[in-house]
Amino acid sequence: MDLETFTPGSGRLEPRAALRSDAPALDLNGTWRFRLSPTANVPDDFARPGYDDSGWAGLPVPSHWNLHGHGAPAYTNVSYPIPVDPPHVPDDNPTGDYRRVFDLPEGWTGGRLRFEGAESFARVWLNGHELGFSTGSRLPVEYDAGPHLRPGRNVLAARVHQWSAATYLEDQDMWWLPGIFRDVTLTRSTADVFVRASYHDGRGTLSFELNAAGPGTLSVPELGIDALEPGTEVTADVEPWTAETPRLYDAVVTCQEETLRLRVGFRTISIEDGVLLANGRPLLLKGVNRHEFHPERGRAVTYESMREDVLLMKRHNVNAVRTSHYPPHPDFLDLCDELGLWVIDECDLETHGFGQVAWRGNPTDDPRYADALLDRMRRTVERDKNHPSIIIWSLGNEAGVGRNLAVMADWARERDPSRPLHYEGDRSCAHTDVYSLMYAPHAEVEAIGRREEEPLDDPGLDARRRRMPFLLCEYAHAMGNGPGGLAEYQELFERYPRLAGGFVWEWIDHGLAHPEHKYAYGGDYGEPVHDSNFVVDGLLFPDRTPSPGLIDLKKVFEPVGFEFGDGVVQVVNGYDFTDLSHLRFVAIVQVEGETVAEHRLDVPTAGGECKLPDLDGGRGGERWLTVRAELAADQPWAAAGHEVAWGQALLTHALPRDRDVTVPFACGGGGPAAGELTAGELGGAELVAGEPAGGELAGGELTVGGCAFDAVTGWLVRLFGVPVEGPRLDLWRAPTDNDRYGGLDGRWRALGLHRLTHRVDEVTLDDGLTVRARVAPAATDLGMVATYRWTFDGGLRLVLDIEPDGEWRDPIPRLGVTMSLPGAAVDEVTWFGLGPGEAYPDTGLAARVGRWSATVEQMQTPYVYPQENGHRAEVRWAELGGIRVSGEPTFGLTARRWSTGELAAARHRPDLVPGDRLHLHLDLAHQGIGTASCGPGTLPAYDLLARRATLRLRFDRA
């Protein structure tokens, strides 16, 4: 059957560029008639013009049929959802039949039917005549419609099969979503243009190729270029195109039958001594990987969503995008040209699932697939060749190695020698111009930057590779809470010129809107083979709200740096191609998080030293200076005042609190005299009581200053009249995706850290209340000895000494205390410390010292898969529900309306139901986050190892 053919298509016209033409065109998007069949063995009589489709459903085009009630989505990362048996496909092969009736305008002659994208095998008929078929889901195809068009009523029919021999080329770590998901057009345009515009030393060089019916010329009025003939080269004084300065010139190609309009950008990409250059200057890519995705529309993204993506990238200091793992909708590339992003344009190719069968039968090395792979590369390059934003072609992704890569690379180099070639899957780089890896650890990246990487066995290939620039086409897996280690990667990129930067995986969570789960991931549609929530691994949540990871990435990618000295700030220009003239700089002084002064700074446009004004805030307390770099005027991607970068410096510390004056706890009032409590009354613990001095023991409780402790266990039960549970030593956190996929979660659970027991060994009452306890899980001899020492001096002070018992080999999740209080008493939390968002040891780079307020609900980070989140770091003090908690000097704060156990058990956001208690974590330390869900784990500096430690807290009435 044709579905199992290696031929990429039939009846198709030669690929050509996506162009804006004044030739007549009909938009054939809209509601089509649709029928879904479970197999491919369905008669094709539906293509007849007179076929009765009145019983069919309506389906919007573009769309995916399984997002409109016809079948269900399925997600796999690597595994094919069909047997790995190329080119064969299962009998169960969902097949969608489409029909569209349209009226041809009067006087219309000729034309081409253009399908921008259909997954995975589409056959097309017009008025009952078969035009042909095509594969290559994310690439356009055109058919000659002219001979079969009729005046008035016309019937367009298409049959789309989900599975075909081409499916084996499209295993791209995303939802399997068949259908006609990009635009369909009938156009009278036939011309093809390839504009070549380069830049050297202030001069632009321009020429073009034209394939059209009859002669044609090119004009660029702004440059005085008029009626340039094809193949003729001209030079002019121009401003270069860069992602920082995306200068475009309007060009017009006038042909015999149509006029084409293009935007030309002059730029040259080159490689010298292993350094990637743009316009002769080193280029550092601060990139992200972007799949096309919308939570309701799948890959049928709208122009508005594409523009929102580009604007968000620009606003978060992203300067580059890799189109993983297929060419995007052409409108997205227009936006990259206009607003300024460097682009790696990737061919529609991935065969990752063959790795699970030792790459046997891999299409990349199967000569029967050679034509199909070459066809995909040709259609990628021909469609997108006129975009100045595209600086590198990529042969594909995770497709192993094989002879067909050479076929693709050789053709691309001959067709377009102006752009380097990329492919990550072959470490020998035999067919590429850049050296690329995924998820390499920091140490390996540094070795490559120093040109000290492990050599290849082939000396010739090794020498060739060492002359290449290096980039991480994927790194810092942004799944759930994280990624960690961003700053350390960026420091390496900036230190070694050979390192051209990298692309964080990935841009957006692929959570599909779901009535029960809010957002669905793999397995939520009953797929027998799936990869769970591995599809929600983005810097944006599905609704395009930035995650903490994107906020951190903006800070790491900042194009301006600040170095503070005595009365001065050194402003460092980190742009590759522009100065600081488009920015204004503001210095803000805050005392205890409240602004007391604000000044404008006069910063040289090239950067440099800037003298700070008088920064005396006039008040005592902890004083901080923040310098902000803001847009001085509106830009196409953000309004004036948008913050591009910031830096912060501590000016003065707060005066230390007097820690020497304390009021002793004691037994008094109507209770037993000092020393009368026995070990039996303490449930086995030993009590040593001090002299009476203001405390009161009654009803089994020891009270002082509105606070009460259980006289038997020594645990705090009321805090300034508020009933509380805890605080108790806690070592557990709800595992993050990185903890789970990286293996730490399993090791922690095997150790039993999620089911700790507490045993009070001794309660001592002297000048304070001291509780000595052992905290340990069952089935192990490891534990922690916790000594709680409480004193009262108008406020309640806790000093918690922690000492490991036994040989702890693995890092622990957290080190701190947990407590709870009535939830109704607390709605908002105000704190002085890092904020406004969450921060962990190797994340939270964008958090700054200040005074922040948020509701308890706002303090939760809504990860699609619930996990540890919401930790505010370096908190000096926090106020909630009439209670003030202070650190000596700081602590970590988390406030939730569900317990850690409930959070760890949840699988989707709606599983988390607020209870009647507020659960507080007051932490001394946390295990780092890392990126072990895919890539390296936590750097050693961020491992939380069990060792002696002390947590100091103070509780007061707010």
PDB file of N, CA, C and O in Angstrom, residues 428 453-468 498:
ATOM      1  N   SER A 428      31.276  12.818  15.778  1.00  0.00           N
ATOM      2  CA  SER A 428      32.425  13.062  14.911  1.00  0.00           C
ATOM      3  C   SER A 428      32.271  14.355  14.127  1.00  0.00           C
ATOM      4  O   SER A 428      33.246  14.872  13.585  1.00  0.00           O
ATOM      5  N   GLU A 453      38.855  18.599  25.036  1.00  0.00           N
ATOM      6  CA  GLU A 453      37.892  17.515  25.073  1.00  0.00           C
ATOM      7  C   GLU A 453      38.551  16.186  24.717  1.00  0.00           C
ATOM      8  O   GLU A 453      39.649  16.138  24.159  1.00  0.00           O
ATOM      9  N   GLU A 454      37.853  15.093  25.030  1.00  0.00           N
ATOM     10  CA  GLU A 454      38.348  13.768  24.689  1.00  0.00           C
ATOM     11  C   GLU A 454      38.503  13.663  23.171  1.00  0.00           C
ATOM     12  O   GLU A 454      37.605  14.029  22.423  1.00  0.00           O
ATOM     13  N   PRO A 455      39.642  13.155  22.701  1.00  0.00           N
ATOM     14  CA  PRO A 455      39.858  13.111  21.247  1.00  0.00           C
ATOM     15  C   PRO A 455      39.028  12.020  20.578  1.00  0.00           C
ATOM     16  O   PRO A 455      38.653  11.022  21.199  1.00  0.00           O
ATOM     17  N   LEU A 456      38.749  12.218  19.301  1.00  0.00           N
ATOM     18  CA  LEU A 456      38.131  11.192  18.482  1.00  0.00           C
ATOM     19  C   LEU A 456      39.181  10.184  18.050  1.00  0.00           C
ATOM     20  O   LEU A 456      40.385  10.485  18.006  1.00  0.00           O
ATOM     21  N   ASP A 457      38.726   9.005  17.689  1.00  0.00           N
ATOM     22  CA  ASP A 457      39.668   7.983  17.226  1.00  0.00           C
ATOM     23  C   ASP A 457      40.308   8.367  15.895  1.00  0.00           C
ATOM     24  O   ASP A 457      41.469   8.028  15.640  1.00  0.00           O
ATOM     25  N   ASP A 458      39.566   9.054  15.052  1.00  0.00           N
ATOM     26  CA  ASP A 458      40.073   9.467  13.739  1.00  0.00           C
ATOM     27  C   ASP A 458      40.792  10.800  13.893  1.00  0.00           C
ATOM     28  O   ASP A 458      40.160  11.829  14.175  1.00  0.00           O
ATOM     29  N   PRO A 459      42.113  10.852  13.718  1.00  0.00           N
ATOM     30  CA  PRO A 459      42.851  12.109  13.918  1.00  0.00           C
ATOM     31  C   PRO A 459      42.377  13.231  13.000  1.00  0.00           C
ATOM     32  O   PRO A 459      42.344  14.394  13.410  1.00  0.00           O
ATOM     33  N   GLY A 460      42.006  12.897  11.752  1.00  0.00           N
ATOM     34  CA  GLY A 460      41.552  13.927  10.836  1.00  0.00           C
ATOM     35  C   GLY A 460      40.248  14.553  11.284  1.00  0.00           C
ATOM     36  O   GLY A 460      40.098  15.783  11.289  1.00  0.00           O
ATOM     37  N   LEU A 461      39.274  13.704  11.674  1.00  0.00           N
ATOM     38  CA  LEU A 461      38.006  14.232  12.170  1.00  0.00           C
ATOM     39  C   LEU A 461      38.200  14.981  13.479  1.00  0.00           C
ATOM     40  O   LEU A 461      37.534  15.996  13.735  1.00  0.00           O
ATOM     41  N   ASP A 462      39.113  14.487  14.317  1.00  0.00           N
ATOM     42  CA  ASP A 462      39.361  15.160  15.598  1.00  0.00           C
ATOM     43  C   ASP A 462      39.920  16.564  15.361  1.00  0.00           C
ATOM     44  O   ASP A 462      39.470  17.537  15.984  1.00  0.00           O
ATOM     45  N   ALA A 463      40.874  16.696  14.466  1.00  0.00           N
ATOM     46  CA  ALA A 463      41.452  18.009  14.179  1.00  0.00           C
ATOM     47  C   ALA A 463      40.404  18.934  13.588  1.00  0.00           C
ATOM     48  O   ALA A 463      40.362  20.132  13.901  1.00  0.00           O
ATOM     49  N   ARG A 464      39.558  18.381  12.731  1.00  0.00           N
ATOM     50  CA  ARG A 464      38.498  19.198  12.114  1.00  0.00           C
ATOM     51  C   ARG A 464      37.516  19.694  13.169  1.00  0.00           C
ATOM     52  O   ARG A 464      37.115  20.859  13.173  1.00  0.00           O
ATOM     53  N   ARG A 465      37.135  18.801  14.085  1.00  0.00           N
ATOM     54  CA  ARG A 465      36.166  19.183  15.112  1.00  0.00           C
ATOM     55  C   ARG A 465      36.730  20.245  16.046  1.00  0.00           C
ATOM     56  O   ARG A 465      35.995  21.133  16.518  1.00  0.00           O
ATOM     57  N   ARG A 466      38.023  20.168  16.340  1.00  0.00           N
ATOM     58  CA  ARG A 466      38.624  21.153  17.252  1.00  0.00           C
ATOM     59  C   ARG A 466      38.680  22.550  16.640  1.00  0.00           C
ATOM     60  O   ARG A 466      38.909  23.524  17.346  1.00  0.00           O
ATOM     61  N   ARG A 467      38.499  22.638  15.340  1.00  0.00           N
ATOM     62  CA  ARG A 467      38.447  23.959  14.698  1.00  0.00           C
ATOM     63  C   ARG A 467      37.033  24.525  14.663  1.00  0.00           C
ATOM     64  O   ARG A 467      36.811  25.612  14.125  1.00  0.00           O
ATOM     65  N   MET A 468      36.075  23.793  15.243  1.00  0.00           N
ATOM     66  CA  MET A 468      34.674  24.213  15.199  1.00  0.00           C
ATOM     67  C   MET A 468      34.276  24.947  16.470  1.00  0.00           C
ATOM     68  O   MET A 468      34.761  24.647  17.560  1.00  0.00           O
ATOM     69  N   ARG A 498      35.377  29.925  22.275  1.00  0.00           N
ATOM     70  CA  ARG A 498      34.924  28.819  21.437  1.00  0.00           C
ATOM     71  C   ARG A 498      33.474  28.439  21.730  1.00  0.00           C
ATOM     72  O   ARG A 498      32.778  27.896  20.865  1.00  0.00           O
TER      73      ARG A 498
END
